[in-house]
mmCIF file of C-alpha atoms in Angstrom:
data_model
loop_
_atom_site.group_PDB
_atom_site.id
_atom_site.type_symbol
_atom_site.label_atom_id
_atom_site.label_comp_id
_atom_site.label_asym_id
_atom_site.label_seq_id
_atom_site.Cartn_x
_atom_site.Cartn_y
_atom_site.Cartn_z
ATOM 1 C CA UNK H 3 15.075 -61.729 94.202
ATOM 2 C CA UNK H 4 13.861 -64.792 92.336
ATOM 3 C CA UNK H 5 13.120 -67.902 94.317
ATOM 4 C CA UNK H 6 14.542 -71.285 93.441
ATOM 5 C CA UNK H 7 11.592 -72.592 91.364
ATOM 6 C CA UNK H 8 11.400 -69.425 89.263
ATOM 7 C CA UNK H 9 15.150 -69.319 88.693
ATOM 8 C CA UNK H 10 15.194 -72.934 87.519
ATOM 9 C CA UNK H 11 12.188 -72.285 85.276
ATOM 10 C CA UNK H 12 13.857 -69.235 83.747
ATOM 11 C CA UNK H 13 17.002 -71.267 83.068
ATOM 12 C CA UNK H 14 14.885 -73.915 81.312
ATOM 13 C CA UNK H 15 13.019 -71.299 79.291
ATOM 14 C CA UNK H 16 16.204 -69.514 78.308
ATOM 15 C CA UNK H 17 17.712 -72.764 77.042
ATOM 16 C CA UNK H 18 14.784 -73.456 74.747
ATOM 17 C CA UNK H 19 14.625 -69.904 73.460
ATOM 18 C CA UNK H 20 18.376 -69.791 72.766
ATOM 19 C CA UNK H 21 18.044 -72.946 70.658
ATOM 20 C CA UNK H 22 15.101 -71.469 68.773
ATOM 21 C CA UNK H 23 17.006 -68.231 68.198
ATOM 22 C CA UNK H 24 20.080 -69.964 66.808
ATOM 23 C CA UNK H 25 17.957 -72.170 64.536
ATOM 24 C CA UNK H 26 16.318 -69.074 63.050
ATOM 25 C CA UNK H 27 19.688 -67.322 62.873
ATOM 26 C CA UNK H 28 21.090 -70.203 60.815
ATOM 27 C CA UNK H 29 18.511 -69.321 58.164
ATOM 28 C CA UNK H 30 18.856 -65.541 58.399
ATOM 29 C CA UNK H 31 22.326 -64.604 59.636
ATOM 30 C CA UNK H 32 24.200 -62.025 57.592
ATOM 31 C CA UNK H 33 27.914 -61.864 56.965
ATOM 32 C CA UNK H 34 27.990 -58.626 58.988
ATOM 33 C CA UNK H 35 26.401 -60.362 61.987
ATOM 34 C CA UNK H 36 28.950 -63.175 61.681
ATOM 35 C CA UNK H 37 31.741 -60.596 61.706
ATOM 36 C CA UNK H 38 30.354 -59.117 64.941
ATOM 37 C CA UNK H 39 30.122 -62.590 66.471
ATOM 38 C CA UNK H 40 33.733 -63.260 65.477
ATOM 39 C CA UNK H 41 34.715 -60.049 67.248
ATOM 40 C CA UNK H 42 32.874 -61.237 70.367
ATOM 41 C CA UNK H 43 34.759 -64.560 70.204
ATOM 42 C CA UNK H 44 38.059 -62.703 69.824
ATOM 43 C CA UNK H 45 37.281 -60.608 72.917
ATOM 44 C CA UNK H 46 36.381 -63.763 74.832
ATOM 45 C CA UNK H 47 39.650 -65.430 73.799
ATOM 46 C CA UNK H 48 41.683 -62.400 74.895
ATOM 47 C CA UNK H 49 39.929 -62.221 78.278
ATOM 48 C CA UNK H 50 40.061 -65.755 79.654
ATOM 49 C CA UNK H 51 41.691 -64.297 82.765
ATOM 50 C CA UNK H 52 39.313 -61.302 83.015
ATOM 51 C CA UNK H 53 36.017 -63.011 83.698
ATOM 52 C CA UNK H 54 33.956 -59.798 83.791
ATOM 53 C CA UNK H 55 35.101 -58.876 80.277
ATOM 54 C CA UNK H 56 34.643 -62.473 79.165
ATOM 55 C CA UNK H 57 31.040 -62.583 80.442
ATOM 56 C CA UNK H 58 30.229 -59.307 78.681
ATOM 57 C CA UNK H 59 31.555 -60.637 75.353
ATOM 58 C CA UNK H 60 29.664 -63.897 75.952
ATOM 59 C CA UNK H 61 26.442 -61.917 76.453
ATOM 60 C CA UNK H 62 27.145 -59.849 73.336
ATOM 61 C CA UNK H 63 27.584 -63.051 71.321
ATOM 62 C CA UNK H 64 24.183 -64.312 72.480
ATOM 63 C CA UNK H 65 22.560 -60.931 71.814
ATOM 64 C CA UNK H 66 23.949 -61.033 68.289
ATOM 65 C CA UNK H 67 22.456 -64.483 67.714
ATOM 66 C CA UNK H 68 19.081 -63.285 68.989
ATOM 67 C CA UNK H 69 19.233 -60.274 66.674
ATOM 68 C CA UNK H 70 20.231 -62.530 63.752
ATOM 69 C CA UNK H 71 17.133 -64.640 64.378
ATOM 70 C CA UNK H 72 15.118 -61.824 62.849
ATOM 71 C CA UNK H 73 12.433 -62.277 65.497
ATOM 72 C CA UNK H 74 12.200 -59.161 67.653
ATOM 73 C CA UNK H 75 9.827 -60.744 70.178
ATOM 74 C CA UNK H 76 12.239 -63.633 70.687
ATOM 75 C CA UNK H 77 15.132 -61.183 70.971
ATOM 76 C CA UNK H 78 13.301 -59.120 73.618
ATOM 77 C CA UNK H 79 12.220 -62.198 75.586
ATOM 78 C CA UNK H 80 15.781 -63.461 75.722
ATOM 79 C CA UNK H 81 17.055 -60.057 76.823
ATOM 80 C CA UNK H 82 14.469 -59.940 79.617
ATOM 81 C CA UNK H 83 15.378 -63.426 80.812
ATOM 82 C CA UNK H 84 19.097 -62.644 80.675
ATOM 83 C CA UNK H 85 18.486 -59.517 82.751
ATOM 84 C CA UNK H 86 16.618 -61.515 85.385
ATOM 85 C CA UNK H 87 19.371 -64.148 85.512
ATOM 86 C CA UNK H 88 22.299 -61.703 85.244
ATOM 87 C CA UNK H 89 23.575 -62.082 88.795
ATOM 88 C CA UNK H 90 23.749 -65.860 88.397
ATOM 89 C CA UNK H 91 25.342 -65.642 84.951
ATOM 90 C CA UNK H 92 28.045 -63.390 86.408
ATOM 91 C CA UNK H 93 28.734 -66.006 89.088
ATOM 92 C CA UNK H 94 28.582 -69.056 86.787
ATOM 93 C CA UNK H 95 32.059 -68.586 85.315
ATOM 94 C CA UNK H 96 34.321 -68.911 88.288
ATOM 95 C CA UNK H 97 37.647 -69.769 86.699
ATOM 96 C CA UNK H 98 39.632 -69.854 83.478
ATOM 97 C CA UNK H 99 38.740 -73.514 82.939
ATOM 98 C CA UNK H 100 35.054 -72.641 82.757
ATOM 99 C CA UNK H 101 35.839 -69.751 80.427
ATOM 100 C CA UNK H 102 37.927 -71.969 78.139
ATOM 101 C CA UNK H 103 35.108 -74.538 77.950
ATOM 102 C CA UNK H 104 32.564 -71.798 77.228
ATOM 103 C CA UNK H 105 34.806 -70.372 74.494
ATOM 104 C CA UNK H 106 35.045 -73.794 72.830
ATOM 105 C CA UNK H 107 31.245 -74.117 72.973
ATOM 106 C CA UNK H 108 30.709 -70.651 71.493
ATOM 107 C CA UNK H 109 33.246 -71.340 68.756
ATOM 108 C CA UNK H 110 31.370 -74.521 67.788
ATOM 109 C CA UNK H 111 28.103 -72.570 67.629
ATOM 110 C CA UNK H 112 29.772 -69.904 65.492
ATOM 111 C CA UNK H 113 31.245 -72.450 63.063
ATOM 112 C CA UNK H 114 27.832 -74.107 62.656
ATOM 113 C CA UNK H 115 26.207 -70.709 62.081
ATOM 114 C CA UNK H 116 28.857 -69.719 59.576
ATOM 115 C CA UNK H 117 28.122 -72.889 57.601
ATOM 116 C CA UNK H 118 24.388 -72.157 58.036
ATOM 117 C CA UNK H 119 23.866 -75.750 59.151
ATOM 118 C CA UNK H 120 20.538 -75.709 61.040
ATOM 119 C CA UNK H 121 21.043 -79.190 62.472
ATOM 120 C CA UNK H 122 24.543 -78.429 63.737
ATOM 121 C CA UNK H 123 23.550 -75.066 65.245
ATOM 122 C CA UNK H 124 20.724 -76.728 67.114
ATOM 123 C CA UNK H 125 22.995 -79.472 68.444
ATOM 124 C CA UNK H 126 25.820 -77.138 69.442
ATOM 125 C CA UNK H 127 23.498 -74.648 71.163
ATOM 126 C CA UNK H 128 21.677 -77.438 73.037
ATOM 127 C CA UNK H 129 25.014 -78.741 74.257
ATOM 128 C CA UNK H 130 26.139 -75.259 75.288
ATOM 129 C CA UNK H 131 22.861 -74.506 77.059
ATOM 130 C CA UNK H 132 23.133 -77.791 78.943
ATOM 131 C CA UNK H 133 26.597 -77.017 80.293
ATOM 132 C CA UNK H 134 25.895 -73.301 80.778
ATOM 133 C CA UNK H 135 22.703 -74.119 82.690
ATOM 134 C CA UNK H 136 24.578 -76.565 84.912
ATOM 135 C CA UNK H 137 27.233 -73.924 85.651
ATOM 136 C CA UNK H 138 24.583 -71.284 86.327
ATOM 137 C CA UNK H 139 22.519 -73.512 88.609
ATOM 138 C CA UNK H 140 25.622 -74.689 90.455
ATOM 139 C CA UNK H 141 26.356 -71.050 91.298
ATOM 140 C CA UNK H 142 22.757 -70.552 92.343
ATOM 141 C CA UNK H 143 22.781 -73.693 94.517
ATOM 142 C CA UNK H 144 26.053 -72.652 96.164
ATOM 143 C CA UNK H 145 24.497 -69.316 97.141
ATOM 144 C CA UNK H 146 21.452 -70.963 98.741
#
């Protein structure tokens, strides 16, 4: 339902907001939130061959980061953008190789969050958003 320019703009916006969310989360994340993120990573690792389950755990991981940011407006904006992009996110992970790469990226983000290293969380999320955006837009381009 979204045209090409809007989809690309939403992908760009999402990337920036995800980085902002993880930077805030590095300052505010609780041990309980980290435990939930670890559970999401465990589900991802167990479902490398079940991409639907993997994508759901991936989304849960990102929702947990947004919640840990402590900024409800940011959390709601990200949820709205994810909803608009959902069909393309579902299509972005097309094989186990993509899932394995995404799991490594999420694990790096988690480790940086666990150490509450704002610089590392920013770097790891930027890297993840770059590759995730490329995967998402490749799926979008293929459908055009």
